[in-house]
Coordinates of C-alpha atoms in Angstrom, one line a residue:
M366 CA 0.0 0.0 0.0
E367 CA 1.3 3.4 -0.9
H368 CA 1.8 5.7 2.0
T369 CA 1.9 9.4 1.2
T370 CA 1.3 12.6 3.1
Q371 CA -0.5 15.6 1.7
H372 CA 2.9 17.0 0.9
D373 CA 4.1 14.0 -1.0
I374 CA 3.6 13.2 -4.7
P375 CA 2.1 9.8 -5.1
T376 CA 5.0 8.6 -7.2
A377 CA 4.2 4.8 -7.1
R378 CA 0.9 5.6 -8.9
M379 CA 2.7 7.9 -11.3
W380 CA 5.3 5.3 -12.2
R381 CA 2.6 2.7 -12.8
L382 CA 0.9 5.0 -15.2
Y383 CA 4.3 5.8 -16.8
A384 CA 4.9 2.1 -17.4
I385 CA 1.4 1.5 -18.7
G386 CA 1.8 4.5 -21.1
W387 CA 5.0 3.0 -22.5
I388 CA 3.5 -0.4 -22.9
V389 CA 0.6 1.0 -24.8
Y390 CA 3.0 3.1 -26.9
L391 CA 5.2 0.2 -27.8
C392 CA 2.1 -2.0 -28.6
I393 CA 0.9 0.7 -31.0
L394 CA 4.4 0.8 -32.6
F395 CA 4.5 -3.0 -32.7
F396 CA 1.3 -3.3 -34.8
A397 CA 2.0 -0.1 -36.8
V398 CA 5.2 -1.6 -38.4
Q399 CA 3.2 -4.7 -39.2
V400 CA 0.4 -3.1 -41.1
D401 CA 1.8 -3.6 -44.6
D402 CA 3.0 -7.2 -43.8
L403 CA -0.4 -8.1 -42.3
R404 CA -2.1 -6.8 -45.4
H405 CA 0.0 -9.3 -47.4
G406 CA -0.9 -12.1 -45.0
H407 CA 2.3 -12.6 -43.1
F408 CA 4.0 -11.3 -39.9
N409 CA 7.6 -9.9 -39.9
W410 CA 9.1 -10.7 -36.5
R411 CA 12.3 -8.8 -37.5
N412 CA 10.4 -5.5 -37.8
S413 CA 8.7 -6.1 -34.5
G414 CA 12.0 -6.9 -32.9
D415 CA 13.4 -3.5 -33.8
I416 CA 10.7 -1.9 -31.7
L417 CA 12.2 -3.5 -28.6
W418 CA 15.1 -1.1 -29.0
S419 CA 12.7 1.7 -27.9
W420 CA 12.1 0.0 -24.5
P421 CA 15.4 1.3 -22.9
Q422 CA 14.3 4.8 -23.8
A423 CA 11.6 4.5 -21.1
F424 CA 14.3 3.9 -18.5
V425 CA 16.5 6.7 -19.8
L426 CA 13.6 9.2 -20.0
A427 CA 12.6 8.3 -16.4
L428 CA 15.7 10.3 -15.4
V429 CA 13.8 13.4 -16.4
W430 CA 11.8 13.1 -13.2
P431 CA 14.7 13.8 -10.8
L432 CA 15.8 16.5 -13.3
S433 CA 12.4 18.2 -13.0
G434 CA 12.7 17.9 -9.2
W435 CA 16.1 19.6 -9.3
I436 CA 14.6 22.4 -11.5
E437 CA 11.7 22.8 -9.0
R438 CA 14.1 23.0 -6.0
R439 CA 16.3 25.5 -7.7
R440 CA 13.2 27.6 -8.7
L441 CA 14.6 28.2 -12.2
A442 CA 13.0 30.9 -14.2
V443 CA 10.8 29.8 -17.1
P444 CA 13.4 30.7 -19.9
L445 CA 16.1 28.9 -18.0
L446 CA 13.8 25.9 -17.5
F447 CA 13.2 25.7 -21.3
L448 CA 16.9 26.0 -21.9
V449 CA 17.8 23.1 -19.6
H450 CA 15.2 20.9 -21.2
L451 CA 16.2 21.9 -24.7
L452 CA 19.8 21.0 -24.0
S453 CA 18.7 17.8 -22.3
A454 CA 16.5 16.9 -25.3
A455 CA 19.4 17.5 -27.7
I456 CA 21.8 15.4 -25.6
Y457 CA 19.2 12.6 -25.3
G458 CA 18.3 12.6 -29.0
I459 CA 21.9 12.7 -30.3
G460 CA 23.2 10.5 -27.6
S461 CA 20.7 7.7 -28.1
Y462 CA 21.3 7.3 -31.8
W463 CA 25.1 7.7 -31.4
L464 CA 25.0 4.9 -28.8
L465 CA 22.8 2.8 -31.1
S466 CA 25.0 3.2 -34.1
T467 CA 28.1 2.5 -32.0
M468 CA 26.6 -0.7 -30.6
L469 CA 25.3 -2.0 -33.9
D470 CA 28.4 -0.7 -35.8
T471 CA 26.2 0.8 -38.5
A472 CA 27.4 3.5 -40.9
R473 CA 24.6 5.6 -42.3
P474 CA 24.7 9.1 -43.9
L475 CA 24.5 11.9 -41.4
S476 CA 21.2 13.1 -42.9
W477 CA 19.6 9.8 -42.1
Y478 CA 19.8 10.7 -38.4
I479 CA 18.1 14.0 -38.5
W480 CA 14.5 12.8 -38.3
P481 CA 15.1 10.0 -35.8
V482 CA 17.0 12.5 -33.6
L483 CA 14.2 15.1 -33.9
Y484 CA 11.6 12.3 -33.1
S485 CA 13.6 11.4 -30.0
M486 CA 13.8 15.0 -28.9
M487 CA 10.0 15.3 -29.3
T488 CA 9.6 12.2 -27.1
Y489 CA 11.8 13.8 -24.5
V490 CA 9.7 17.0 -24.7
V491 CA 6.5 15.1 -24.2
I492 CA 7.8 13.2 -21.1
A493 CA 9.4 16.4 -19.7
A494 CA 6.1 18.3 -20.1
I495 CA 4.2 15.5 -18.3
F496 CA 6.7 15.4 -15.4
Q497 CA 6.7 19.2 -15.1
T498 CA 2.9 19.3 -15.2
V499 CA 2.7 16.7 -12.4
R500 CA 5.2 18.7 -10.2
M501 CA 3.4 22.1 -11.0
G502 CA 0.0 20.5 -10.2
H503 CA 1.3 19.2 -6.9
A504 CA 2.9 22.5 -6.1
R505 CA -0.4 24.3 -6.7
Q506 CA -2.1 21.7 -4.5
R507 CA 0.4 22.3 -1.7
Q508 CA -0.1 26.0 -2.1
A509 CA -3.9 25.6 -1.9
I510 CA -3.5 23.5 1.3
A511 CA -1.2 26.1 2.8
I512 CA -3.7 28.9 2.1
Q513 CA -6.5 26.8 3.5
Q514 CA -4.5 26.1 6.7
A515 CA -3.6 29.7 7.1
H516 CA -7.2 30.7 6.6
T517 CA -8.3 28.1 9.3
L518 CA -5.7 29.5 11.7
L519 CA -6.8 33.0 11.0
V520 CA -10.5 32.1 11.7
A521 CA -9.5 30.2 14.9
S522 CA -7.4 33.2 16.0
E523 CA -10.3 35.6 15.4
L524 CA -12.8 33.4 17.1
N525 CA -10.5 33.2 20.2
A526 CA -10.1 36.9 20.1
L527 CA -13.9 37.4 19.9
R528 CA -14.4 34.9 22.7
N529 CA -11.8 36.7 24.9
K530 CA -13.7 39.9 24.2
L531 CA -17.0 38.5 25.4
N532 CA -15.6 37.1 28.7
P533 CA -14.4 40.4 30.2
H534 CA -17.5 42.1 28.8
F535 CA -19.7 39.6 30.6
L536 CA -17.6 39.7 33.8
F537 CA -17.6 43.5 34.0
N538 CA -21.4 43.8 33.4
T539 CA -22.3 41.1 35.8
L540 CA -20.0 42.4 38.6
H541 CA -21.5 45.9 38.0
S542 CA -25.0 44.4 38.6
I543 CA -23.8 42.7 41.8
I544 CA -22.2 45.9 43.1
A545 CA -25.5 47.8 42.4
L546 CA -27.4 45.1 44.3
T547 CA -24.9 45.2 47.2
R548 CA -26.0 48.8 48.0
R549 CA -29.7 48.0 48.1
N550 CA -29.9 44.4 49.3
P551 CA -26.7 42.9 50.8
E552 CA -28.3 39.5 51.5
A553 CA -29.5 39.2 47.8
A554 CA -26.0 40.3 46.8
E555 CA -24.5 37.4 48.7
T556 CA -26.8 35.0 46.9
A557 CA -25.9 36.7 43.6
L558 CA -22.2 36.0 44.3
F559 CA -22.9 32.3 44.7
Q560 CA -24.9 32.4 41.5
F561 CA -22.0 34.2 39.8
S562 CA -19.5 31.6 40.9
D563 CA -21.6 28.9 39.2
M564 CA -21.6 31.0 36.0
L565 CA -17.8 31.5 36.2
R566 CA -17.4 27.7 36.5
Y567 CA -19.3 27.4 33.2
V568 CA -17.0 29.9 31.5
L569 CA -13.9 28.3 32.9
D570 CA -15.0 24.8 32.0
T571 CA -15.5 25.8 28.4
E572 CA -12.1 27.5 28.4
K573 CA -10.4 24.3 29.8
S574 CA -12.1 22.0 27.4
G575 CA -10.5 23.8 24.5
S576 CA -13.8 23.5 22.6
D577 CA -15.9 26.4 21.7
R578 CA -19.0 24.3 21.5
V579 CA -21.6 23.5 24.2
T580 CA -25.0 22.0 24.0
L581 CA -28.0 24.3 23.8
E582 CA -29.2 22.8 27.2
D583 CA -25.9 24.0 28.8
E584 CA -26.1 27.4 27.3
L585 CA -29.8 27.8 28.4
R586 CA -28.8 26.7 32.0
F587 CA -26.1 29.4 31.9
V588 CA -28.7 31.9 30.7
R589 CA -31.1 30.9 33.5
D590 CA -28.4 31.4 36.1
Y591 CA -27.7 34.8 34.6
L592 CA -31.4 35.8 34.7
E593 CA -31.8 34.5 38.3
L594 CA -28.9 36.8 39.2
E595 CA -30.5 39.7 37.4
S596 CA -33.9 38.9 39.0
L597 CA -32.3 39.5 42.4
R598 CA -31.5 43.0 41.2
L599 CA -34.6 43.8 39.1
G600 CA -37.2 42.0 41.2
P601 CA -40.7 41.9 39.7
R602 CA -39.7 44.2 36.9
L603 CA -38.2 41.2 35.1
K604 CA -40.8 38.8 33.6
I605 CA -39.5 36.0 31.5
E606 CA -41.4 33.9 28.9
W607 CA -39.6 30.7 27.9
E608 CA -40.6 28.7 24.8
I609 CA -38.1 26.0 24.4
D610 CA -38.1 23.1 21.9
A611 CA -37.1 20.0 23.9
D612 CA -35.8 18.3 20.7
A613 CA -33.1 21.0 20.4
A614 CA -31.6 20.5 23.9
G615 CA -28.6 18.4 22.8
L616 CA -27.7 20.4 19.7
P617 CA -24.3 22.1 19.9
L618 CA -23.7 25.8 19.5
P619 CA -20.9 28.3 20.2
A620 CA -20.5 28.9 24.0
L621 CA -21.7 32.3 25.2
S622 CA -23.6 33.0 22.0
L623 CA -27.1 33.3 23.5
Q624 CA -26.2 35.0 26.8
P625 CA -24.9 38.2 25.2
L626 CA -28.3 38.6 23.4
V627 CA -30.1 38.3 26.8
E628 CA -27.7 40.7 28.4
N629 CA -28.3 43.2 25.6
S630 CA -32.1 43.2 26.4
I631 CA -31.4 43.5 30.1
K632 CA -29.1 46.5 29.5
H633 CA -31.4 48.4 27.2
A634 CA -34.9 47.3 28.0
F635 CA -34.8 46.9 31.8
N636 CA -31.9 48.7 33.4
P637 CA -32.9 52.3 32.3
H638 CA -36.6 51.9 33.2
S639 CA -38.6 51.3 36.4
R640 CA -41.6 49.7 34.7
P641 CA -42.0 45.9 34.4
G642 CA -40.9 44.3 31.2
L643 CA -41.2 41.0 29.4
L644 CA -38.3 39.1 28.1
R645 CA -39.0 36.3 25.6
I646 CA -36.6 33.4 24.9
R647 CA -37.5 30.9 22.2
T648 CA -35.7 28.0 20.6
R649 CA -37.0 26.0 17.7
V650 CA -35.8 23.3 15.3
D651 CA -36.9 24.1 11.8
E652 CA -36.7 20.7 10.1
A653 CA -37.8 22.0 6.7
A654 CA -35.1 24.7 6.6
R655 CA -32.6 22.5 8.6
L656 CA -32.0 25.3 11.0
L657 CA -31.8 25.7 14.8
T658 CA -33.4 29.0 15.5
M659 CA -33.0 30.9 18.8
S660 CA -34.6 34.3 19.5
V661 CA -34.4 36.7 22.4
G662 CA -36.9 39.6 22.4
D663 CA -38.2 42.2 24.8
D664 CA -41.1 44.7 24.9
G665 CA -38.7 47.6 25.7
P666 CA -38.5 50.9 23.9
G667 CA -36.8 49.5 20.9
A668 CA -34.5 51.5 18.7
D669 CA -33.8 52.6 15.2
L670 CA -32.3 49.7 13.3
A671 CA -29.8 51.8 11.4
A672 CA -28.6 53.4 14.7
V673 CA -28.3 49.9 16.2
R674 CA -26.1 48.8 13.2
Q675 CA -23.9 51.9 13.6
S676 CA -23.5 51.6 17.4
N677 CA -20.3 50.5 19.1
G678 CA -22.1 47.9 21.2
L679 CA -20.0 44.7 21.6
G680 CA -22.4 41.9 22.3
I681 CA -24.5 41.6 19.2
R682 CA -21.7 42.5 16.8
T683 CA -19.4 39.9 18.4
V684 CA -22.1 37.2 18.2
E685 CA -22.9 38.0 14.6
R686 CA -19.2 37.9 13.6
R687 CA -18.7 34.5 15.4
L688 CA -21.7 33.1 13.4
Q689 CA -20.1 34.4 10.2
L690 CA -16.8 32.7 11.0
E691 CA -18.3 29.5 12.3
Y692 CA -21.0 28.9 9.7
G693 CA -20.4 31.3 6.8
P694 CA -23.5 32.4 5.0
A695 CA -25.5 29.5 6.6
G696 CA -25.4 31.2 10.0
A697 CA -27.6 34.3 10.3
L698 CA -28.5 36.9 12.9
R699 CA -31.5 39.1 12.3
I700 CA -32.5 42.1 14.3
E701 CA -36.2 43.3 14.4
T702 CA -36.8 46.6 16.1
A703 CA -38.2 50.1 15.8
P704 CA -38.7 52.9 18.3
G705 CA -41.5 51.9 20.7
S706 CA -41.8 48.4 19.3
G707 CA -39.4 46.3 21.4
F708 CA -36.3 44.6 20.3
M709 CA -35.8 41.0 19.0
V710 CA -32.7 39.2 17.8
T711 CA -33.0 35.9 16.0
M712 CA -30.0 33.7 15.5
S713 CA -30.0 30.7 13.1
I714 CA -27.5 27.8 12.9
P715 CA -27.6 25.1 10.3
L716 CA -28.5 21.7 11.8
E717 CA -25.8 19.9 9.8
A718 CA -23.2 22.0 11.6
A719 CA -25.0 22.2 14.9

């Protein structure tokens, strides 16, 4: 069995094809020189025997492969590449017939050798072109793999950077809420600190695992812990409506992708106001569209959509960018809002990737 890495050229397969090509070529020559004899009803073994003299050419021309490798390693310019092969073709064409005439001790006019030598040079050019094409094709393949690997590393680096942005953002906002609670209700603040420690454990566990994916059930548990903490501060002002699709519980999604959307509603729809508000959290598996859809909405004051898009807010923009990097155009984040009409963010993830 041939063992190759993505950086190796599968030479065993290439040499098999090379040998098969020569066998087919010699078979064609073998019958071509017999056409006239076969038309007259007999077979001339002597003519066919002469074809066997072409077989050593296959071994000699195989040396063009290491020559093409040397050219590739030296990164010769195209004109120099052509010059090397032209000189090699001339040496091969002249040398092969000089050797043949010497071995057979034949004396022919010099003009007799012109066409055979040109034919041999053309054979060399065909073989050299095939070998150079194989090496260039593999070089392009290596380059494409390197570009793909660089792109993957770039995406991973950006995802890590976005995730690292979210963590301090979450920590700062949550601690700010606990500090505010400490001034009004120290006992509730103590409970909030225990709640906060559980949330930190979730964040640290996802960091330790090295995987950015958690199940929707885990992310929702984290969101519930966060909302319980906020409930201690907001009291009856925070009303929550859950509409959870149980079939979606085990589906994976990026960690800390739903919580920033909830945090955004708390920040803009509840914190600035003393009136009660309703927060809606929905998850749904859309089998027809093959999507996991999650939405977070509130009945707060809403906002102008263009202004939201131009704002410097970190949460929604970061989640949207993570979706783009993780799922490409298949991942989507849609904002529905208008002044006085509440605010809703809907996030969709393809089921195949989820």
